DNA sequence: ACCGCCGGGAGTGTGA
DNA sequence: GTCACACTCCCGGCGG
């Protein structure tokens, strides 16, 4: 689908509408299609890209069939968010978004599966907007975006942006959202830092590297690894950082164990980041 | 100097 | 219309 010829392309309000109609159309098609992707025995994962000039594409991946006996673990988009309001109002211990598992107990992750990005589940007449972390997870599953964003360690949900192409990913995100102005990595990273407050994604103390909250990862449909959840980089350990991108880092206990020592993320950072001392 | 990162704060679009 | 939310956008600053 070509929406414009030649960069820079600015998404207009009309284009946003077109996007909405496009999603509606896909919605309908997927309900009526006889393609394998509409087979109830399969889940599908689809990436909507409308950005030919940037190389963002529509892609559809068949990851794994769902066992017929297994009910589709579709994320309930109406469930309570991991939002900061919990952090602020409830006095709940950090991290609000971390699954409530006892320390040291393995967390059962669903096997690799499809998760529905499109059609986006609706409640009422509205449609839940795509969140940045959802888009990033989607991009991480997209081989076409591998030159922009990659898993650092799928087991613990760490990923990194490819320095050379991180702006391209940001532009794709901006276009996906229908922004008028061009999204930059700087702005996207600002949004990512906001996730640190709610715990959905935290910054790993390594260049261009972030980490999904395990609960988010679980909701998004898991990753290609086993159920082992590992902690973020142990900043207090030797070197204070993980290895270079691409090298699986070895961590100690699970995420909860790490953060469980710090009621609030800020405290965790304070205790581990010299700049916060 | 450059880049990545951080955080404040105002503005914006959307859904309820 | 109002509100909350999730960014978006701009800025100044810090550190490697």
Coordinates of C-alpha atoms (C1' of nucleotides) in Angstrom, one line a residue:
Chain A
X1 CA 0.0 0.0 0.0
X2 CA 1.5 3.2 -1.1
X3 CA 0.2 6.3 0.6
X4 CA 2.6 8.8 -0.6
X5 CA 5.5 9.1 -2.9
X6 CA 8.8 10.1 -1.6
X7 CA 9.7 11.2 1.9
X8 CA 9.1 13.2 3.9
X9 CA 5.6 12.0 4.1
X10 CA 3.3 13.7 6.6
X11 CA 0.3 11.9 7.8
X12 CA -2.8 13.9 7.6
X13 CA -6.0 13.6 9.5
X14 CA -7.5 12.1 6.4
X15 CA -4.8 9.5 6.3
X16 CA -5.5 8.6 9.9
X17 CA -9.1 8.1 8.9
X18 CA -8.0 5.9 6.0
X19 CA -5.9 3.9 8.5
X20 CA -9.0 3.4 10.6
X21 CA -11.0 2.3 7.7
X22 CA -8.2 0.0 6.6
X23 CA -8.2 -1.6 10.0
X24 CA -11.9 -2.0 9.8
X25 CA -11.6 -3.6 6.4
X26 CA -9.0 -6.0 7.7
X27 CA -11.2 -6.7 10.6
X28 CA -14.0 -7.7 8.3
X29 CA -11.8 -9.6 6.0
X30 CA -10.4 -11.6 8.8
X31 CA -13.8 -12.5 10.0
X32 CA -14.9 -13.7 6.7
X33 CA -11.7 -14.9 5.1
X34 CA -11.1 -18.5 4.4
X35 CA -7.4 -18.1 4.5
X36 CA -5.4 -20.2 6.9
X37 CA -5.0 -17.2 9.1
X38 CA -8.6 -17.2 9.9
X39 CA -8.5 -20.8 10.9
X40 CA -9.6 -20.9 14.5
X41 CA -6.8 -23.4 15.1
X42 CA -4.3 -20.7 14.4
X43 CA -3.6 -17.3 15.8
X44 CA -2.1 -14.8 13.6
X45 CA 0.1 -11.9 14.1
X46 CA 0.0 -9.1 11.7
X47 CA 2.0 -6.0 11.3
X48 CA 0.4 -3.1 9.7
X49 CA 2.8 -0.8 8.0
X50 CA 1.7 1.9 5.7
X51 CA 5.1 3.2 5.0
X52 CA 6.6 2.0 1.9
X53 CA 9.0 4.9 1.6
X54 CA 10.5 3.9 4.9
X55 CA 10.4 0.2 4.2
X56 CA 7.8 -0.6 6.8
X57 CA 5.7 -3.3 5.4
X58 CA 2.5 -5.2 6.1
X59 CA 3.6 -8.6 7.2
X60 CA 1.8 -11.6 8.6
X61 CA 3.6 -14.2 10.5
X62 CA 2.6 -17.7 11.3
X63 CA 4.4 -18.4 14.5
X64 CA 2.9 -21.6 15.8
X65 CA -0.4 -23.3 15.8
X66 CA -2.5 -23.2 18.9
X67 CA -3.4 -26.4 20.4
X68 CA -7.1 -27.0 19.7
X69 CA -7.8 -27.9 23.3
X70 CA -6.1 -24.7 24.5
X71 CA -8.3 -21.7 24.8
X72 CA -6.9 -18.7 23.1
X73 CA -5.1 -16.6 25.7
X74 CA -6.2 -13.3 24.2
X75 CA -5.1 -10.4 26.2
X76 CA -7.9 -8.6 27.9
X77 CA -7.4 -5.0 26.8
X78 CA -9.9 -3.8 29.3
X79 CA -7.9 -5.1 32.2
X80 CA -6.5 -2.7 34.6
X81 CA -3.4 -1.0 33.2
X82 CA -0.1 -1.1 34.8
X83 CA -0.4 2.6 35.1
X84 CA 1.3 4.9 37.4
X85 CA -2.0 5.6 39.2
X86 CA -1.5 2.4 41.0
X87 CA 2.0 3.3 41.9
X88 CA 0.9 6.7 43.2
X89 CA -2.4 5.9 44.9
X90 CA -2.3 2.5 46.3
X91 CA 1.0 2.5 48.0
X92 CA 1.6 -0.8 46.4
X93 CA 5.1 -2.1 46.4
X94 CA 7.2 -1.9 43.3
X95 CA 6.8 -3.0 40.7
X96 CA 3.1 -2.5 40.0
X97 CA 3.3 -4.3 36.7
X98 CA 5.2 -7.3 37.8
X99 CA 3.2 -10.4 38.1
X100 CA 2.4 -11.5 41.5
X101 CA 4.6 -14.5 41.8
X102 CA 6.5 -15.6 44.8
X103 CA 10.2 -15.2 44.7
X104 CA 12.0 -18.1 43.2
X105 CA 9.0 -19.6 41.7
X106 CA 9.0 -20.2 38.0
X107 CA 6.4 -18.2 36.1
X108 CA 4.5 -20.2 33.6
X109 CA 4.6 -18.5 30.3
X110 CA 2.4 -19.6 27.6
X111 CA 4.2 -21.2 24.7
X112 CA 5.1 -19.1 21.8
X113 CA 1.9 -18.0 20.2
X114 CA 0.3 -15.5 18.0
X115 CA -1.2 -12.4 19.5
X116 CA -3.7 -10.3 17.7
X117 CA -2.4 -7.0 16.8
X118 CA -5.0 -6.6 14.2
X119 CA -7.8 -6.5 14.5
X120 CA -7.5 -4.6 17.7
X121 CA -10.1 -5.8 20.2
X122 CA -12.8 -3.3 20.7
X123 CA -14.9 -2.4 23.6
X124 CA -17.8 -0.3 23.0
X125 CA -17.6 1.7 19.8
X126 CA -14.0 2.7 20.4
X127 CA -10.8 0.9 19.5
X128 CA -7.9 0.6 21.9
X129 CA -5.0 2.5 20.6
X130 CA -1.8 0.8 19.9
X131 CA 0.7 1.3 22.7
X132 CA 4.3 2.0 22.0
X133 CA 5.5 -1.1 23.8
X134 CA 3.1 -3.2 21.8
X135 CA 4.5 -1.7 18.6
X136 CA 8.0 -2.4 19.8
X137 CA 7.2 -6.0 20.6
X138 CA 5.6 -6.3 17.2
X139 CA 8.7 -4.9 15.6
X140 CA 10.9 -7.3 17.5
X141 CA 8.9 -10.1 15.9
X142 CA 9.2 -8.6 12.5
X143 CA 12.2 -9.8 10.5
X144 CA 11.9 -6.8 8.3
X145 CA 12.7 -4.6 11.3
X146 CA 15.6 -6.6 12.5
X147 CA 17.9 -4.0 11.2
X148 CA 16.3 -1.5 13.6
X149 CA 15.5 -3.4 16.7
X150 CA 16.6 -6.7 18.0
X151 CA 16.3 -8.9 21.0
X152 CA 19.3 -8.7 23.2
X153 CA 18.1 -11.5 25.4
X154 CA 14.8 -12.9 24.7
X155 CA 14.8 -14.9 27.9
X156 CA 14.6 -11.8 30.0
X157 CA 13.0 -9.5 27.6
X158 CA 15.8 -7.2 26.9
X159 CA 16.1 -5.6 23.5
X160 CA 18.1 -2.9 21.9
X161 CA 17.8 -0.5 19.0
X162 CA 20.3 -0.6 16.2
X163 CA 22.0 2.7 16.3
X164 CA 22.2 3.0 12.6
X165 CA 18.5 2.5 11.9
X166 CA 16.8 3.5 15.2
X167 CA 15.5 6.6 13.6
X168 CA 13.8 4.5 10.9
X169 CA 12.0 2.5 13.6
X170 CA 10.9 5.8 15.3
X171 CA 9.6 7.1 12.0
X172 CA 7.6 4.0 11.4
X173 CA 6.2 4.4 14.9
X174 CA 5.2 7.9 14.2
X175 CA 3.6 7.1 10.9
X176 CA 1.8 4.1 12.5
X177 CA 0.3 6.5 15.0
X178 CA -0.5 9.0 12.3
X179 CA 1.6 11.8 13.8
X180 CA 1.8 15.0 11.8
X181 CA 5.4 15.5 12.6
X182 CA 8.2 13.0 12.1
X183 CA 8.9 10.9 15.1
X184 CA 12.5 10.7 16.2
X185 CA 14.3 8.2 18.3
X186 CA 14.8 11.0 20.9
X187 CA 11.0 11.4 21.3
X188 CA 10.3 7.8 21.2
X189 CA 12.9 7.2 23.9
X190 CA 11.2 9.9 25.9
X191 CA 8.0 7.8 25.8
X192 CA 10.0 4.8 26.7
X193 CA 11.4 6.5 29.7
X194 CA 7.9 7.3 30.8
X195 CA 7.3 3.6 30.8
X196 CA 9.9 3.3 33.6
X197 CA 7.4 5.0 35.9
X198 CA 4.7 2.5 35.2
X199 CA 7.1 -0.4 34.9
X200 CA 6.1 -1.5 31.5
X201 CA 9.5 -1.1 30.1
X202 CA 12.7 -0.1 32.0
X203 CA 15.9 1.2 30.7
X204 CA 18.8 -1.1 31.0
X205 CA 22.1 0.5 31.7
X206 CA 23.5 -0.2 28.3
X207 CA 23.4 1.9 25.2
X208 CA 20.1 1.8 23.4
X209 CA 18.9 -1.1 25.5
X210 CA 15.6 -1.6 27.3
X211 CA 13.8 -4.4 29.0
X212 CA 10.2 -5.4 28.9
X213 CA 8.4 -6.1 32.1
X214 CA 7.9 -9.9 32.2
X215 CA 4.2 -9.3 32.8
X216 CA 4.0 -7.2 29.7
X217 CA 5.9 -9.8 27.8
X218 CA 3.5 -12.4 29.0
X219 CA 0.5 -10.4 27.9
X220 CA 2.0 -9.7 24.5
X221 CA 2.1 -13.4 23.9
X222 CA 5.5 -14.4 25.2
X223 CA 8.7 -14.8 23.4
X224 CA 10.4 -17.6 21.7
X225 CA 12.2 -18.8 24.8
X226 CA 11.3 -21.0 27.6
X227 CA 9.6 -19.9 30.8
X228 CA 12.7 -18.8 32.6
X229 CA 12.4 -15.2 33.6
X230 CA 15.6 -13.4 34.3
X231 CA 16.3 -10.2 36.0
X232 CA 17.5 -7.0 34.3
X233 CA 21.2 -6.4 34.3
X234 CA 22.6 -6.4 37.8
X235 CA 24.1 -3.0 37.9
X236 CA 25.8 -3.8 41.2
X237 CA 27.6 -6.7 39.7
X238 CA 31.0 -6.8 38.1
X239 CA 31.1 -4.1 35.4
X240 CA 27.7 -2.9 36.3
X241 CA 26.3 -3.7 32.9
X242 CA 25.4 -6.5 30.6
X243 CA 27.6 -7.7 27.8
X244 CA 27.4 -6.3 24.3
X245 CA 24.2 -6.6 22.3
X246 CA 23.7 -10.1 21.0
X247 CA 25.4 -11.7 23.9
X248 CA 23.1 -13.4 26.3
X249 CA 23.6 -12.0 29.7
X250 CA 23.6 -14.1 32.7
X251 CA 21.6 -12.9 35.5
X252 CA 20.8 -14.1 38.9
X253 CA 17.3 -14.4 40.2
X254 CA 14.2 -13.3 38.4
X255 CA 12.9 -9.8 37.9
X256 CA 10.7 -9.8 40.9
X257 CA 13.6 -10.9 43.1
X258 CA 15.7 -8.0 41.9
X259 CA 13.1 -5.3 42.2
X260 CA 11.5 -6.9 45.2
X261 CA 14.3 -5.5 47.2
X262 CA 13.2 -2.0 46.2
X263 CA 9.7 -1.0 46.9
X264 CA 9.8 1.6 44.2
X265 CA 11.8 1.7 41.0
X266 CA 13.2 5.0 42.0
X267 CA 14.7 3.4 45.0
X268 CA 16.2 0.7 42.8
X269 CA 17.7 3.2 40.6
X270 CA 18.9 5.2 43.5
X271 CA 20.6 2.2 44.9
X272 CA 22.2 1.3 41.7
X273 CA 22.8 4.4 39.6
X274 CA 25.5 6.6 40.9
X275 CA 23.8 9.6 39.3
X276 CA 20.9 9.1 41.6
X277 CA 23.0 8.9 44.7
Chain B
dA1 C1' 31.7 17.9 19.5
dC2 C1' 28.8 14.2 19.3
dC3 C1' 25.7 11.0 21.1
dG4 C1' 22.8 8.7 24.3
dC5 C1' 20.3 9.6 28.1
dC6 C1' 17.5 12.0 31.6
dG7 C1' 13.6 14.6 33.3
dG8 C1' 10.5 18.8 33.5
dG9 C1' 6.6 20.6 31.7
dA10 C1' 3.3 22.2 28.3
dG11 C1' 0.6 20.6 24.5
dT12 C1' -2.3 17.3 21.8
dG13 C1' -5.5 13.6 20.4
dT14 C1' -8.5 10.1 21.9
dG15 C1' -11.8 7.5 24.5
dA16 C1' -14.9 7.3 28.4
Chain C
dG1 C1' -18.0 19.6 28.2
dT2 C1' -14.8 17.4 31.2
dC3 C1' -11.5 14.3 32.5
dA4 C1' -7.8 10.8 32.3
dC5 C1' -4.6 8.7 29.7
dA6 C1' -0.8 8.1 26.6
dC7 C1' 1.9 10.0 24.3
dT8 C1' 4.2 14.2 21.6
dC9 C1' 7.2 17.9 21.6
dC10 C1' 10.7 21.0 23.2
dC11 C1' 14.0 22.1 26.2
dG12 C1' 18.2 22.3 29.2
dG13 C1' 21.4 19.5 31.2
dC14 C1' 24.7 15.5 32.2
dG15 C1' 28.1 12.0 31.3
dG16 C1' 31.1 9.1 28.3

